[in-house]
PDB file of C-alpha atoms in Angstrom:
ATOM      1  CA  GLN E   1      40.599  21.563  35.664  1.00 88.00           C
ATOM      2  CA  VAL E   2      39.504  20.528  39.140  1.00 92.00           C
ATOM      3  CA  GLN E   3      40.319  22.854  41.994  1.00 95.00           C
ATOM      4  CA  LEU E   4      39.689  22.554  45.708  1.00 97.00           C
ATOM      5  CA  GLN E   5      40.032  25.687  47.799  1.00 97.00           C
ATOM      6  CA  GLU E   6      40.006  25.687  51.580  1.00 98.00           C
ATOM      7  CA  SER E   7      39.215  28.698  53.721  1.00 97.00           C
ATOM      8  CA  GLY E   8      38.344  29.576  57.297  1.00 97.00           C
ATOM      9  CA  GLY E   9      41.595  28.846  59.062  1.00 97.00           C
ATOM     10  CA  GLY E  10      43.365  31.252  61.364  1.00 96.00           C
ATOM     11  CA  LEU E  11      44.637  31.911  64.852  1.00 97.00           C
ATOM     12  CA  VAL E  12      42.079  31.074  67.531  1.00 97.00           C
ATOM     13  CA  GLN E  13      41.927  30.601  71.270  1.00 97.00           C
ATOM     14  CA  ALA E  14      41.490  27.229  72.895  1.00 98.00           C
ATOM     15  CA  GLY E  15      37.841  26.460  73.516  1.00 97.00           C
ATOM     16  CA  GLU E  16      36.570  28.390  70.500  1.00 97.00           C
ATOM     17  CA  THR E  17      34.768  27.018  67.473  1.00 97.00           C
ATOM     18  CA  LEU E  18      35.970  27.226  63.904  1.00 97.00           C
ATOM     19  CA  ARG E  19      34.333  26.259  60.636  1.00 98.00           C
ATOM     20  CA  LEU E  20      36.500  25.419  57.663  1.00 98.00           C
ATOM     21  CA  SER E  21      35.153  25.448  54.139  1.00 98.00           C
ATOM     22  CA  CYS E  22      36.305  23.725  51.000  1.00 98.00           C
ATOM     23  CA  THR E  23      34.780  24.731  47.694  1.00 97.00           C
ATOM     24  CA  PHE E  24      35.501  22.699  44.630  1.00 95.00           C
ATOM     25  CA  SER E  25      35.201  23.577  40.978  1.00 92.00           C
ATOM     26  CA  GLY E  26      35.664  21.825  37.700  1.00 88.00           C
ATOM     27  CA  ARG E  27      32.892  20.811  35.393  1.00 80.00           C
ATOM     28  CA  THR E  28      33.904  17.177  35.281  1.00 81.00           C
ATOM     29  CA  PHE E  29      34.329  16.710  39.005  1.00 86.00           C
ATOM     30  CA  LYS E  30      31.507  14.809  40.632  1.00 88.00           C
ATOM     31  CA  PRO E  31      32.770  13.577  43.957  1.00 92.00           C
ATOM     32  CA  TYR E  32      31.899  10.231  45.417  1.00 94.00           C
ATOM     33  CA  VAL E  33      33.295  11.317  48.745  1.00 95.00           C
ATOM     34  CA  MET E  34      34.933  14.422  50.198  1.00 96.00           C
ATOM     35  CA  GLY E  35      37.259  14.410  53.134  1.00 97.00           C
ATOM     36  CA  TRP E  36      39.364  16.446  55.506  1.00 98.00           C
ATOM     37  CA  PHE E  37      42.896  15.689  56.596  1.00 98.00           C
ATOM     38  CA  ARG E  38      45.334  17.539  58.813  1.00 98.00           C
ATOM     39  CA  GLN E  39      49.078  17.714  59.151  1.00 98.00           C
ATOM     40  CA  ALA E  40      50.734  19.021  62.272  1.00 96.00           C
ATOM     41  CA  PRO E  41      54.346  20.237  62.163  1.00 91.00           C
ATOM     42  CA  GLY E  42      56.734  17.313  61.927  1.00 94.00           C
ATOM     43  CA  SER E  43      53.915  14.810  61.536  1.00 96.00           C
ATOM     44  CA  GLN E  44      52.322  12.872  58.733  1.00 97.00           C
ATOM     45  CA  ARG E  45      49.050  13.885  57.157  1.00 97.00           C
ATOM     46  CA  ASP E  46      46.214  12.220  59.023  1.00 97.00           C
ATOM     47  CA  PHE E  47      42.640  11.517  58.069  1.00 97.00           C
ATOM     48  CA  VAL E  48      40.066  13.546  59.998  1.00 98.00           C
ATOM     49  CA  ALA E  49      36.633  13.037  58.474  1.00 97.00           C
ATOM     50  CA  SER E  50      34.795  12.200  55.272  1.00 96.00           C
ATOM     51  CA  ILE E  51      31.310  12.508  53.839  1.00 96.00           C
ATOM     52  CA  SER E  52      29.779  10.680  50.922  1.00 93.00           C
ATOM     53  CA  TRP E  53      28.354  13.130  48.466  1.00 90.00           C
ATOM     54  CA  SER E  54      25.152  11.364  47.489  1.00 87.00           C
ATOM     55  CA  LEU E  55      24.045   9.988  50.862  1.00 87.00           C
ATOM     56  CA  SER E  56      25.926  12.257  53.271  1.00 87.00           C
ATOM     57  CA  ASN E  57      27.245   9.273  55.180  1.00 93.00           C
ATOM     58  CA  THR E  58      29.939  10.512  57.518  1.00 96.00           C
ATOM     59  CA  TYR E  59      33.008   8.912  59.004  1.00 96.00           C
ATOM     60  CA  TYR E  60      35.421  10.305  61.582  1.00 97.00           C
ATOM     61  CA  ALA E  61      38.780   9.499  63.041  1.00 97.00           C
ATOM     62  CA  ASP E  62      38.292   8.291  66.606  1.00 96.00           C
ATOM     63  CA  SER E  63      40.395  11.129  67.964  1.00 93.00           C
ATOM     64  CA  VAL E  64      38.048  13.842  66.657  1.00 94.00           C
ATOM     65  CA  LYS E  65      34.540  12.411  66.450  1.00 92.00           C
ATOM     66  CA  ASP E  66      33.339  14.089  69.634  1.00 94.00           C
ATOM     67  CA  ARG E  67      34.285  17.621  68.520  1.00 97.00           C
ATOM     68  CA  PHE E  68      34.374  17.667  64.724  1.00 98.00           C
ATOM     69  CA  THR E  69      31.425  17.755  62.345  1.00 98.00           C
ATOM     70  CA  ILE E  70      31.652  17.383  58.587  1.00 97.00           C
ATOM     71  CA  SER E  71      28.821  18.530  56.361  1.00 96.00           C
ATOM     72  CA  ARG E  72      28.167  19.434  52.762  1.00 95.00           C
ATOM     73  CA  ASP E  73      26.221  21.870  50.627  1.00 94.00           C
ATOM     74  CA  ASP E  74      25.557  20.377  47.230  1.00 91.00           C
ATOM     75  CA  ALA E  75      24.289  23.639  45.738  1.00 92.00           C
ATOM     76  CA  LYS E  76      27.499  25.419  46.691  1.00 94.00           C
ATOM     77  CA  ASN E  77      29.898  22.556  45.902  1.00 94.00           C
ATOM     78  CA  THR E  78      31.229  23.018  49.388  1.00 96.00           C
ATOM     79  CA  VAL E  79      32.193  20.747  52.232  1.00 97.00           C
ATOM     80  CA  TYR E  80      32.566  22.061  55.765  1.00 98.00           C
ATOM     81  CA  LEU E  81      34.426  21.010  58.865  1.00 98.00           C
ATOM     82  CA  GLU E  82      33.265  22.473  62.144  1.00 98.00           C
ATOM     83  CA  ILE E  83      35.656  22.112  65.038  1.00 98.00           C
ATOM     84  CA  ASN E  84      34.287  22.704  68.515  1.00 98.00           C
ATOM     85  CA  ASN E  85      36.210  23.266  71.728  1.00 97.00           C
ATOM     86  CA  LEU E  86      39.478  23.781  69.880  1.00 97.00           C
ATOM     87  CA  LYS E  87      42.616  22.515  71.562  1.00 96.00           C
ATOM     88  CA  PRO E  88      46.264  23.415  70.986  1.00 96.00           C
ATOM     89  CA  GLU E  89      46.811  19.905  69.607  1.00 95.00           C
ATOM     90  CA  ASP E  90      44.391  20.765  66.793  1.00 97.00           C
ATOM     91  CA  THR E  91      47.047  23.102  65.405  1.00 97.00           C
ATOM     92  CA  ALA E  92      47.777  21.893  61.894  1.00 98.00           C
ATOM     93  CA  VAL E  93      47.332  22.580  58.228  1.00 98.00           C
ATOM     94  CA  TYR E  94      43.914  21.285  57.237  1.00 98.00           C
ATOM     95  CA  TYR E  95      43.450  19.885  53.750  1.00 98.00           C
ATOM     96  CA  CYS E  96      40.338  18.874  51.916  1.00 98.00           C
ATOM     97  CA  ALA E  97      40.375  16.114  49.366  1.00 97.00           C
ATOM     98  CA  GLY E  98      38.022  14.514  46.908  1.00 96.00           C
ATOM     99  CA  ARG E  99      37.618  11.050  45.517  1.00 95.00           C
ATOM    100  CA  ILE E 100      35.618  10.296  42.399  1.00 91.00           C
ATOM    101  CA  SER E 101      34.969   6.616  42.904  1.00 87.00           C
ATOM    102  CA  ALA E 102      34.496   4.087  45.663  1.00 80.00           C
ATOM    103  CA  ALA E 103      36.953   1.900  43.779  1.00 80.00           C
ATOM    104  CA  ASN E 104      39.744   4.432  44.196  1.00 79.00           C
ATOM    105  CA  VAL E 105      42.029   3.751  47.120  1.00 81.00           C
ATOM    106  CA  ASN E 106      43.815   7.060  46.865  1.00 91.00           C
ATOM    107  CA  TRP E 107      42.262  10.500  46.960  1.00 95.00           C
ATOM    108  CA  ASP E 108      42.129  12.057  43.522  1.00 94.00           C
ATOM    109  CA  TYR E 109      42.233  15.767  44.270  1.00 95.00           C
ATOM    110  CA  TRP E 110      43.659  17.907  47.056  1.00 97.00           C
ATOM    111  CA  GLY E 111      43.411  21.506  48.137  1.00 97.00           C
ATOM    112  CA  GLN E 112      46.359  23.649  49.158  1.00 97.00           C
ATOM    113  CA  GLY E 113      45.444  23.618  52.824  1.00 97.00           C
ATOM    114  CA  THR E 114      44.465  26.182  55.424  1.00 98.00           C
ATOM    115  CA  GLN E 115      46.423  26.798  58.608  1.00 98.00           C
ATOM    116  CA  VAL E 116      44.701  26.473  61.965  1.00 98.00           C
ATOM    117  CA  THR E 117      46.658  27.631  64.990  1.00 98.00           C
ATOM    118  CA  VAL E 118      45.178  27.234  68.464  1.00 97.00           C
ATOM    119  CA  SER E 119      46.673  29.189  71.328  1.00 97.00           C
ATOM    120  CA  SER E 120      46.253  28.086  74.916  1.00 91.00           C
TER     121      SER E 120
END
C-alpha cells in the first residue's frame, strides 16, 4: 500500500521560512515525479511545484517560483517544499502527490495534507 505523509505545517508569521516534508512508503511505489499542491479555503486545489525523481528537474507555478523551492532526498523517500518570505496568501492546506509514469495525466497518489497558516 502506498502512503504519502506530509509534515512541517503550522502557524507562522509573515516573512518567515517554512519547510514542508512529504515521505512516501510502499514497496511498489517508484515515482516518476513528485509534486506539491495547495488549497486555500473556498478555492480549488492548485499546482505549486514538481520534481522529477530521476533527474531532479523542477517546475513551478509562476506565482511561487521566486519564493518556493522543491527538492528531494532519494535515500529518505522524501520530497521537500521550502517556502521563503511567507505571506498571508500562502495560507492553505498543502498536499504532496506522486505520479508513477510520464504517460499519466492524473496524479496517482495523494497525501492527507498539512495546514499552513500565515499571520500578518
